[in-house]
JSON list of C-alpha atoms in Angstrom, two decimals:
[
{"chain": "A", "resi": 3, "resn": "MET", "atom": "CA", "xyz": [13.33, -4.34, 5.71]},
{"chain": "A", "resi": 4, "resn": "HIS", "atom": "CA", "xyz": [10.61, -5.70, 8.00]},
{"chain": "A", "resi": 5, "resn": "ARG", "atom": "CA", "xyz": [8.68, -3.02, 9.85]},
{"chain": "A", "resi": 6, "resn": "ASN", "atom": "CA", "xyz": [6.94, -3.61, 13.17]},
{"chain": "A", "resi": 7, "resn": "ASN", "atom": "CA", "xyz": [5.05, -0.64, 14.51]},
{"chain": "A", "resi": 8, "resn": "VAL", "atom": "CA", "xyz": [3.72, -0.25, 18.02]},
{"chain": "A", "resi": 9, "resn": "ILE", "atom": "CA", "xyz": [0.27, 1.34, 18.43]},
{"chain": "A", "resi": 10, "resn": "ILE", "atom": "CA", "xyz": [-0.60, 3.01, 21.72]},
{"chain": "A", "resi": 11, "resn": "GLY", "atom": "CA", "xyz": [-3.81, 4.78, 22.63]},
{"chain": "A", "resi": 12, "resn": "GLY", "atom": "CA", "xyz": [-3.93, 7.34, 25.39]},
{"chain": "A", "resi": 13, "resn": "VAL", "atom": "CA", "xyz": [-3.97, 10.98, 26.38]},
{"chain": "A", "resi": 14, "resn": "ILE", "atom": "CA", "xyz": [-1.21, 13.46, 25.56]},
{"chain": "A", "resi": 15, "resn": "VAL", "atom": "CA", "xyz": [0.10, 14.94, 28.83]},
{"chain": "A", "resi": 16, "resn": "ASN", "atom": "CA", "xyz": [3.06, 17.09, 29.82]},
{"chain": "A", "resi": 17, "resn": "LEU", "atom": "CA", "xyz": [3.67, 18.46, 26.32]},
{"chain": "A", "resi": 18, "resn": "VAL", "atom": "CA", "xyz": [6.75, 20.59, 26.88]},
{"chain": "A", "resi": 19, "resn": "THR", "atom": "CA", "xyz": [7.66, 23.72, 24.93]},
{"chain": "A", "resi": 20, "resn": "PRO", "atom": "CA", "xyz": [8.77, 22.60, 21.46]},
{"chain": "A", "resi": 21, "resn": "ARG", "atom": "CA", "xyz": [12.42, 22.95, 20.61]},
{"chain": "A", "resi": 22, "resn": "TYR", "atom": "CA", "xyz": [14.60, 22.81, 17.52]},
{"chain": "A", "resi": 23, "resn": "THR", "atom": "CA", "xyz": [17.75, 20.78, 16.89]},
{"chain": "A", "resi": 24, "resn": "PRO", "atom": "CA", "xyz": [20.89, 22.64, 15.76]},
{"chain": "A", "resi": 25, "resn": "ALA", "atom": "CA", "xyz": [19.88, 21.60, 12.23]},
{"chain": "A", "resi": 26, "resn": "GLY", "atom": "CA", "xyz": [16.51, 23.37, 12.68]},
{"chain": "A", "resi": 27, "resn": "ILE", "atom": "CA", "xyz": [14.35, 20.23, 13.05]},
{"chain": "A", "resi": 28, "resn": "LEU", "atom": "CA", "xyz": [11.29, 20.62, 15.29]},
{"chain": "A", "resi": 29, "resn": "ILE", "atom": "CA", "xyz": [11.11, 18.32, 18.35]},
{"chain": "A", "resi": 30, "resn": "ALA", "atom": "CA", "xyz": [8.01, 17.75, 20.52]},
{"chain": "A", "resi": 31, "resn": "GLU", "atom": "CA", "xyz": [8.48, 15.85, 23.80]},
{"chain": "A", "resi": 32, "resn": "PHE", "atom": "CA", "xyz": [5.53, 14.70, 25.87]},
{"chain": "A", "resi": 33, "resn": "LYS", "atom": "CA", "xyz": [4.06, 11.77, 27.78]},
{"chain": "A", "resi": 34, "resn": "VAL", "atom": "CA", "xyz": [1.24, 9.43, 26.85]},
{"chain": "A", "resi": 35, "resn": "ASN", "atom": "CA", "xyz": [-1.08, 8.42, 29.67]},
{"chain": "A", "resi": 36, "resn": "HIS", "atom": "CA", "xyz": [-2.64, 5.02, 28.86]},
{"chain": "A", "resi": 37, "resn": "SER", "atom": "CA", "xyz": [-5.53, 3.42, 30.74]},
{"chain": "A", "resi": 38, "resn": "SER", "atom": "CA", "xyz": [-7.42, 0.32, 29.59]},
{"chain": "A", "resi": 39, "resn": "SER", "atom": "CA", "xyz": [-8.80, -3.06, 30.59]},
{"chain": "A", "resi": 40, "resn": "GLN", "atom": "CA", "xyz": [-7.22, -6.13, 28.98]},
{"chain": "A", "resi": 41, "resn": "VAL", "atom": "CA", "xyz": [-7.93, -9.83, 29.18]},
{"chain": "A", "resi": 42, "resn": "GLU", "atom": "CA", "xyz": [-4.95, -11.93, 30.22]},
{"chain": "A", "resi": 43, "resn": "ALA", "atom": "CA", "xyz": [-5.22, -15.67, 30.85]},
{"chain": "A", "resi": 44, "resn": "GLY", "atom": "CA", "xyz": [-9.00, -15.32, 30.93]},
{"chain": "A", "resi": 45, "resn": "HIS", "atom": "CA", "xyz": [-8.98, -12.58, 33.58]},
{"chain": "A", "resi": 46, "resn": "LEU", "atom": "CA", "xyz": [-9.73, -8.88, 33.18]},
{"chain": "A", "resi": 47, "resn": "ARG", "atom": "CA", "xyz": [-6.73, -6.74, 34.10]},
{"chain": "A", "resi": 48, "resn": "LYS", "atom": "CA", "xyz": [-6.64, -2.95, 34.56]},
{"chain": "A", "resi": 49, "resn": "ILE", "atom": "CA", "xyz": [-3.69, -1.41, 32.69]},
{"chain": "A", "resi": 50, "resn": "GLU", "atom": "CA", "xyz": [-2.36, 2.07, 33.53]},
{"chain": "A", "resi": 51, "resn": "PHE", "atom": "CA", "xyz": [0.98, 3.58, 32.61]},
{"chain": "A", "resi": 52, "resn": "GLU", "atom": "CA", "xyz": [2.67, 6.77, 31.46]},
{"chain": "A", "resi": 53, "resn": "LEU", "atom": "CA", "xyz": [5.22, 6.59, 28.65]},
{"chain": "A", "resi": 54, "resn": "GLU", "atom": "CA", "xyz": [7.77, 9.17, 27.54]},
{"chain": "A", "resi": 55, "resn": "ALA", "atom": "CA", "xyz": [7.30, 10.09, 23.87]},
{"chain": "A", "resi": 56, "resn": "ILE", "atom": "CA", "xyz": [9.01, 12.18, 21.22]},
{"chain": "A", "resi": 57, "resn": "ALA", "atom": "CA", "xyz": [7.92, 13.40, 17.80]},
{"chain": "A", "resi": 58, "resn": "ILE", "atom": "CA", "xyz": [10.20, 14.89, 15.18]},
{"chain": "A", "resi": 59, "resn": "ALA", "atom": "CA", "xyz": [9.67, 17.21, 12.19]},
{"chain": "A", "resi": 60, "resn": "GLU", "atom": "CA", "xyz": [6.18, 17.10, 10.60]},
{"chain": "A", "resi": 61, "resn": "ILE", "atom": "CA", "xyz": [4.76, 14.68, 13.17]},
{"chain": "A", "resi": 62, "resn": "ALA", "atom": "CA", "xyz": [5.98, 17.04, 15.93]},
{"chain": "A", "resi": 63, "resn": "GLN", "atom": "CA", "xyz": [3.90, 19.79, 14.33]},
{"chain": "A", "resi": 64, "resn": "THR", "atom": "CA", "xyz": [0.92, 17.42, 14.30]},
{"chain": "A", "resi": 65, "resn": "ILE", "atom": "CA", "xyz": [1.34, 16.60, 18.02]},
{"chain": "A", "resi": 66, "resn": "ILE", "atom": "CA", "xyz": [1.66, 20.30, 18.89]},
{"chain": "A", "resi": 67, "resn": "GLY", "atom": "CA", "xyz": [-1.52, 21.01, 16.92]},
{"chain": "A", "resi": 68, "resn": "ILE", "atom": "CA", "xyz": [-3.40, 18.20, 18.68]},
{"chain": "A", "resi": 69, "resn": "GLY", "atom": "CA", "xyz": [-2.25, 19.48, 22.09]},
{"chain": "A", "resi": 70, "resn": "SER", "atom": "CA", "xyz": [-2.24, 18.26, 25.69]},
{"chain": "A", "resi": 71, "resn": "GLY", "atom": "CA", "xyz": [-5.34, 16.54, 27.02]},
{"chain": "A", "resi": 72, "resn": "SER", "atom": "CA", "xyz": [-6.29, 15.03, 23.68]},
{"chain": "A", "resi": 73, "resn": "HIS", "atom": "CA", "xyz": [-7.12, 11.33, 23.30]},
{"chain": "A", "resi": 74, "resn": "VAL", "atom": "CA", "xyz": [-4.91, 9.93, 20.54]},
{"chain": "A", "resi": 75, "resn": "GLU", "atom": "CA", "xyz": [-3.80, 6.76, 18.83]},
{"chain": "A", "resi": 76, "resn": "LEU", "atom": "CA", "xyz": [-0.06, 6.92, 18.23]},
{"chain": "A", "resi": 77, "resn": "THR", "atom": "CA", "xyz": [2.02, 4.73, 15.93]},
{"chain": "A", "resi": 78, "resn": "GLY", "atom": "CA", "xyz": [5.78, 4.37, 16.18]},
{"chain": "A", "resi": 79, "resn": "PHE", "atom": "CA", "xyz": [8.55, 2.43, 17.85]},
{"chain": "A", "resi": 80, "resn": "ILE", "atom": "CA", "xyz": [10.08, 2.11, 21.31]},
{"chain": "A", "resi": 81, "resn": "THR", "atom": "CA", "xyz": [13.80, 2.38, 21.91]},
{"chain": "A", "resi": 82, "resn": "LYS", "atom": "CA", "xyz": [16.26, 3.43, 24.61]},
{"chain": "A", "resi": 83, "resn": "ARG", "atom": "CA", "xyz": [16.58, 7.19, 25.23]},
{"chain": "A", "resi": 84, "resn": "ASN", "atom": "CA", "xyz": [20.22, 6.87, 24.18]},
{"chain": "A", "resi": 85, "resn": "ARG", "atom": "CA", "xyz": [22.80, 4.08, 23.93]},
{"chain": "A", "resi": 86, "resn": "LEU", "atom": "CA", "xyz": [23.88, 4.51, 27.57]},
{"chain": "A", "resi": 87, "resn": "SER", "atom": "CA", "xyz": [20.37, 4.61, 29.03]},
{"chain": "A", "resi": 88, "resn": "ASN", "atom": "CA", "xyz": [17.87, 1.90, 29.91]},
{"chain": "A", "resi": 89, "resn": "GLN", "atom": "CA", "xyz": [14.97, 4.40, 29.92]},
{"chain": "A", "resi": 90, "resn": "LEU", "atom": "CA", "xyz": [12.53, 3.71, 27.08]},
{"chain": "A", "resi": 91, "resn": "VAL", "atom": "CA", "xyz": [11.04, 6.38, 24.80]},
{"chain": "A", "resi": 92, "resn": "PHE", "atom": "CA", "xyz": [8.22, 6.02, 22.28]},
{"chain": "A", "resi": 93, "resn": "HIS", "atom": "CA", "xyz": [9.20, 7.62, 18.95]},
{"chain": "A", "resi": 94, "resn": "VAL", "atom": "CA", "xyz": [5.99, 8.71, 17.21]},
{"chain": "A", "resi": 95, "resn": "SER", "atom": "CA", "xyz": [5.67, 8.29, 13.46]},
{"chain": "A", "resi": 96, "resn": "GLY", "atom": "CA", "xyz": [1.89, 8.75, 13.20]},
{"chain": "A", "resi": 97, "resn": "ALA", "atom": "CA", "xyz": [-0.91, 10.26, 15.28]},
{"chain": "A", "resi": 98, "resn": "LYS", "atom": "CA", "xyz": [-4.66, 10.59, 15.08]},
{"chain": "A", "resi": 99, "resn": "VAL", "atom": "CA", "xyz": [-7.25, 11.96, 17.46]},
{"chain": "A", "resi": 100, "resn": "ILE", "atom": "CA", "xyz": [-9.70, 9.32, 18.73]}
]
C-alpha cells in the first residue's frame, strides 16, 4: 500500500476536554492554527488557516501532553468528518514540538 502523509506546522488551539470511545479509546480533538509565507508563481503569499484535527489512542495522549498554545509539526492525513459531510478533518498520526 502506498502511503502519502500530509505534514502541517502550526499552533495547537481549542484543545477540547479529551473523551473516550465506547471501546475505551482516548480521543483528542483540537484545531491547528497555521500561518506562513509561501512562494507561488514567483510571488510571496501569506497563508493563514485553521484546521480541525483529531488524534486517537497513543497520539491523543501525546497531543494532550503537548497542550494548547504549542508550536507543532503534525503528520497524518485529511479526510471528510464522516461519509455524509464535506467538512475536512486532519487525522494526526505523529506530532513533535518545534
